[in-house]
Short mmCIF file of C-alpha atoms in Angstrom, two decimals:
data_model
loop_
_atom_site.label_atom_id
_atom_site.label_comp_id
_atom_site.label_asym_id
_atom_site.label_seq_id
_atom_site.Cartn_x
_atom_site.Cartn_y
_atom_site.Cartn_z
CA MET A 1 101.18 79.43 83.69
CA PHE A 2 98.19 77.99 86.26
CA ALA A 3 95.03 76.21 86.16
CA ALA A 4 92.40 78.82 85.37
CA SER A 5 89.56 77.49 87.69
CA LYS A 6 89.72 75.50 90.59
CA THR A 7 87.57 74.83 93.46
CA ALA A 8 85.97 77.40 95.34
CA SER A 9 86.25 77.21 99.43
CA VAL A 10 83.43 79.51 99.78
CA SER A 11 81.65 77.70 102.80
CA GLY A 12 78.10 77.76 102.90
CA GLY A 13 74.85 75.33 101.89
CA TYR A 14 75.27 76.63 97.79
CA GLN A 15 77.96 75.11 96.27
CA ILE A 16 80.10 76.51 94.03
CA SER A 17 81.55 74.69 91.80
CA ARG A 18 84.84 76.78 90.56
CA SER A 19 86.39 80.11 91.07
CA LEU A 20 89.07 81.80 88.17
CA ARG A 21 92.65 82.05 89.44
CA PHE A 22 94.20 85.44 88.22
CA ASN A 23 98.07 85.00 87.55
CA SER A 24 99.26 89.31 87.95
CA ALA A 25 102.81 88.07 85.75
CA ASP A 26 100.83 86.50 83.09
CA SER A 27 98.36 90.32 82.60
CA ALA A 28 95.41 88.05 83.13
CA TYR A 29 92.01 89.96 82.86
CA LEU A 30 88.81 89.27 80.82
CA ASN A 31 87.19 92.46 78.55
CA ARG A 32 83.80 93.22 77.30
CA THR A 33 82.39 95.95 75.48
CA PRO A 34 78.59 95.97 75.42
CA ALA A 35 76.91 96.71 72.25
CA SER A 36 74.89 99.99 73.26
CA ALA A 37 74.52 101.73 76.26
CA SER A 38 72.41 101.43 79.40
CA ASN A 39 71.21 102.26 82.76
CA ARG A 40 74.48 104.85 83.82
CA THR A 41 73.53 106.56 87.13
CA THR A 42 72.07 102.69 88.86
CA TRP A 43 74.09 99.93 89.27
CA THR A 44 75.46 97.04 90.86
CA TYR A 45 78.32 95.06 91.57
CA SER A 46 78.67 91.38 93.65
CA GLY A 47 81.61 89.36 93.64
CA TRP A 48 83.71 87.51 95.89
CA VAL A 49 87.36 87.82 95.78
CA LYS A 50 90.26 85.81 97.38
CA ARG A 51 93.38 87.92 96.84
CA SER A 52 97.01 85.80 96.67
CA LYS A 53 99.47 89.18 95.99
CA LEU A 54 99.22 91.64 98.91
CA GLY A 55 101.02 95.40 98.37
CA THR A 56 100.25 95.73 94.53
CA THR A 57 97.29 97.62 93.45
CA GLN A 58 94.76 96.05 91.49
CA ASP A 59 91.73 96.09 89.45
CA ILE A 60 88.75 93.67 90.09
CA PHE A 61 86.37 96.18 87.72
CA THR A 62 86.15 99.07 85.72
CA GLY A 63 84.20 100.63 83.60
CA ASN A 64 86.38 102.85 81.61
CA ALA A 65 85.09 105.16 78.33
CA GLY A 66 87.36 107.92 78.88
CA ALA A 67 89.20 110.16 80.94
CA SER A 68 86.54 112.31 83.40
CA ASN A 69 85.27 111.00 86.56
CA ALA A 70 81.45 110.99 84.36
CA ASN A 71 83.38 108.22 81.98
CA PHE A 72 85.28 105.98 84.55
CA VAL A 73 84.39 103.85 87.70
CA GLN A 74 87.28 101.47 89.39
CA LEU A 75 86.79 99.18 91.83
CA ILE A 76 90.62 98.80 93.20
CA PHE A 77 92.73 97.07 95.75
CA VAL A 78 95.64 99.86 96.33
CA ALA A 79 99.14 98.96 96.82
CA THR A 80 100.03 102.08 99.83
CA ASP A 81 98.03 99.80 102.39
CA ASP A 82 95.74 97.17 100.95
CA SER A 83 92.71 99.56 101.25
CA PHE A 84 89.61 99.54 98.82
CA TYR A 85 89.10 102.24 96.58
CA ILE A 86 85.98 103.18 94.34
CA ASN A 87 87.95 105.85 92.17
CA GLY A 88 87.17 108.34 89.65
CA TRP A 89 89.49 109.48 87.57
CA THR A 90 90.11 112.32 89.29
CA THR A 91 88.28 111.40 92.30
CA ILE A 92 88.13 109.03 95.14
CA TRP A 93 84.68 108.29 95.67
CA ARG A 94 85.89 106.34 98.33
CA ARG A 95 88.28 105.21 100.27
CA THR A 96 88.59 102.90 102.99
CA THR A 97 90.03 102.72 106.61
CA GLN A 98 89.57 98.64 106.49
CA LEU A 99 92.45 96.85 105.40
CA PHE A 100 92.36 93.42 103.04
CA ARG A 101 95.51 91.70 103.61
CA ASP A 102 94.10 88.20 104.83
CA PRO A 103 95.68 85.85 102.08
CA SER A 104 93.49 83.37 103.16
CA ALA A 105 90.20 85.04 103.64
CA TRP A 106 87.33 85.22 100.81
CA TYR A 107 85.78 88.51 100.86
CA HIS A 108 82.61 89.48 98.63
CA ILE A 109 82.09 92.97 97.27
CA VAL A 110 79.28 94.75 96.69
CA VAL A 111 79.34 98.25 95.54
CA VAL A 112 76.38 99.98 94.71
CA TRP A 113 75.90 103.14 92.15
CA ASP A 114 73.21 104.93 92.39
CA THR A 115 72.84 108.66 91.59
CA THR A 116 69.08 109.47 91.31
CA GLN A 117 69.43 109.04 95.57
CA ALA A 118 68.14 112.57 96.56
CA THR A 119 70.48 111.64 99.85
CA ALA A 120 74.16 112.57 98.54
CA ALA A 121 75.70 110.22 101.13
CA ASN A 122 73.77 107.37 99.79
CA ARG A 123 74.68 107.70 96.25
CA VAL A 124 77.50 105.14 96.32
CA LYS A 125 77.28 101.80 98.87
CA LEU A 126 79.86 99.58 99.98
CA TYR A 127 79.24 96.63 101.81
CA VAL A 128 82.09 93.31 102.61
CA ASN A 129 80.97 90.65 103.64
CA GLY A 130 77.42 91.46 104.19
CA SER A 131 77.72 94.48 106.05
CA GLN A 132 77.40 98.45 104.92
CA VAL A 133 81.12 99.98 105.49
CA THR A 134 79.98 103.52 106.51
CA THR A 135 83.73 104.61 108.19
CA PHE A 136 85.95 105.91 105.11
CA LEU A 137 89.60 107.19 105.18
CA GLN A 138 88.50 109.01 101.88
CA SER A 139 84.49 109.76 100.69
CA ASN A 140 83.25 112.26 98.00
CA ASP A 141 79.72 111.86 96.88
CA PRO A 142 79.28 112.43 93.14
CA ALA A 143 76.32 114.54 92.08
CA LEU A 144 72.27 114.44 91.31
CA ASN A 145 71.97 111.70 88.93
CA ASP A 146 75.73 111.68 87.88
CA THR A 147 76.34 108.90 85.08
CA THR A 148 80.22 106.44 84.67
CA GLY A 149 81.44 104.20 81.76
CA VAL A 150 79.98 102.05 83.23
CA ASN A 151 77.33 100.77 81.37
CA ALA A 152 78.78 102.54 78.69
CA ALA A 153 79.20 101.17 75.52
CA SER A 154 82.72 101.27 75.84
CA ASN A 155 85.32 98.99 77.51
CA HIS A 156 85.16 97.03 80.58
CA TYR A 157 87.53 95.22 82.49
CA ILE A 158 87.78 92.51 85.24
CA SER A 159 91.37 92.30 86.53
CA THR A 160 92.64 95.83 84.93
CA TYR A 161 91.57 99.23 84.11
CA ASN A 162 93.27 99.42 80.47
CA ALA A 163 94.39 96.07 79.93
CA SER A 164 98.11 96.52 80.05
CA SER A 165 98.76 97.62 84.25
CA GLU A 166 97.25 96.96 87.84
CA PHE A 167 96.27 92.90 87.34
CA TYR A 168 94.71 91.25 89.83
CA ASP A 169 96.00 88.80 91.82
CA GLY A 170 94.23 85.94 93.09
CA TYR A 171 91.07 84.10 93.11
CA MET A 172 87.34 85.53 92.24
CA THR A 173 84.05 84.24 91.83
CA GLU A 174 79.92 84.48 91.34
CA VAL A 175 80.15 87.96 89.87
CA ASN A 176 76.81 89.28 89.33
CA PHE A 177 76.80 92.67 87.60
CA ILE A 178 73.19 94.05 87.82
CA ASP A 179 71.93 96.99 85.08
CA GLY A 180 69.48 99.35 86.66
CA GLN A 181 68.88 97.79 90.35
CA ALA A 182 70.49 99.23 93.14
CA LEU A 183 70.27 96.56 95.52
CA THR A 184 71.86 95.18 99.00
CA PRO A 185 73.94 91.64 99.40
CA SER A 186 70.51 90.15 100.84
CA SER A 187 70.37 89.02 97.29
CA PHE A 188 73.84 87.70 96.87
CA GLY A 189 74.33 86.28 100.61
CA GLU A 190 73.03 85.51 103.69
CA THR A 191 74.79 84.67 107.50
CA ASN A 192 74.82 80.80 108.01
CA ALA A 193 72.93 79.79 110.87
CA GLN A 194 75.00 77.16 112.26
CA THR A 195 78.58 78.34 111.66
CA GLY A 196 77.64 82.56 111.37
CA VAL A 197 79.45 82.96 108.55
CA TRP A 198 78.51 85.01 105.54
CA SER A 199 77.54 82.61 102.55
CA PRO A 200 76.57 83.11 99.04
CA ILE A 201 73.39 82.48 97.82
CA ALA A 202 71.84 81.97 94.17
CA TYR A 203 70.83 84.83 92.94
CA SER A 204 67.31 85.20 91.95
CA GLY A 205 66.27 88.54 90.42
CA SER A 206 66.64 89.97 86.94
CA TYR A 207 69.61 91.60 85.21
CA GLY A 208 68.86 94.34 83.17
CA THR A 209 70.20 94.86 79.41
CA ASN A 210 73.65 94.81 80.15
CA GLY A 211 73.68 92.87 83.21
CA PHE A 212 75.72 89.55 83.47
CA TYR A 213 76.75 86.33 85.93
CA LEU A 214 79.81 85.12 86.04
CA ASN A 215 80.59 81.50 87.90
CA PHE A 216 83.28 80.08 85.72
CA SER A 217 82.19 76.46 85.81
CA ASP A 218 83.77 76.11 82.12
CA ASN A 219 87.14 75.04 81.90
CA SER A 220 87.01 73.27 79.17
CA ASN A 221 88.48 76.03 77.00
CA THR A 222 89.92 79.71 77.24
CA THR A 223 87.00 81.37 75.21
CA ALA A 224 84.42 83.91 75.73
CA ALA A 225 81.58 81.13 75.03
CA THR A 226 83.40 78.62 77.80
CA LEU A 227 85.64 80.61 80.69
CA GLY A 228 83.94 83.96 80.27
CA LYS A 229 80.85 82.50 79.73
CA ASP A 230 77.90 84.71 81.12
CA TYR A 231 75.05 82.58 82.66
CA SER A 232 72.48 85.58 83.47
CA GLY A 233 70.39 84.00 80.19
CA ASN A 234 71.77 88.04 78.79
CA GLY A 235 75.30 86.11 76.54
CA ASN A 236 76.57 89.03 77.42
CA ASN A 237 79.88 86.77 77.31
CA TRP A 238 83.69 88.13 78.45
CA THR A 239 86.86 87.47 76.86
CA PRO A 240 89.40 85.80 78.30
CA ASN A 241 92.83 87.17 77.76
CA ASN A 242 96.19 85.34 79.16
CA PHE A 243 94.62 82.51 80.83
CA SER A 244 95.51 78.30 80.57
CA VAL A 245 93.18 76.01 81.71
CA THR A 246 95.90 73.04 80.96
CA ALA A 247 98.88 74.73 82.77
#
């Protein structure tokens, strides 16, 4: 058992009151199924994560509408070397040479999917702590206007890809998902002028139909209306599973 929320330690002028603690041993995850499909060619994911367990495969966000590249996208730390993958069902879109092995560090992960881009290399972008990752161990580009399970009217998960395996172990906060826009990290963070540290800022743009903002600030209960509440104004709440706010 574990405390579901605790004060986040991401530095910067923008104050984050809480983060959500995921314990992989408890199979803790959140899930949501959108009522209807929205933009499946263009979206932006932004989230702050702090790993607690290394050397195991751990998902942070997945859109899963079936066993094909067109119906699956997985953002995942992979056990073999603690690299970060952007996965399709049978294709690795991006695999970093960079390794994520510092359990004391907060990482700001931004993934931009925009298959409307004429230049193939611009269709999947990854940013870590404000900087674009351009060198990969493996890299494949989706086809023009390729769609994914993200924003489909099907299973979406945070901390797993199928509700039964690859559970994330660590902290997570400030999860923004933007439906229908390809944004840059400057929408979610900035370099602190005094410390030089990449720090969070409040996102002030629109979210789109299936967009959401999770800050895990209400730990009064483990319901979709409290711990899983969407603060974007869309009401796209997530259902928490196997969390505790008392232990």
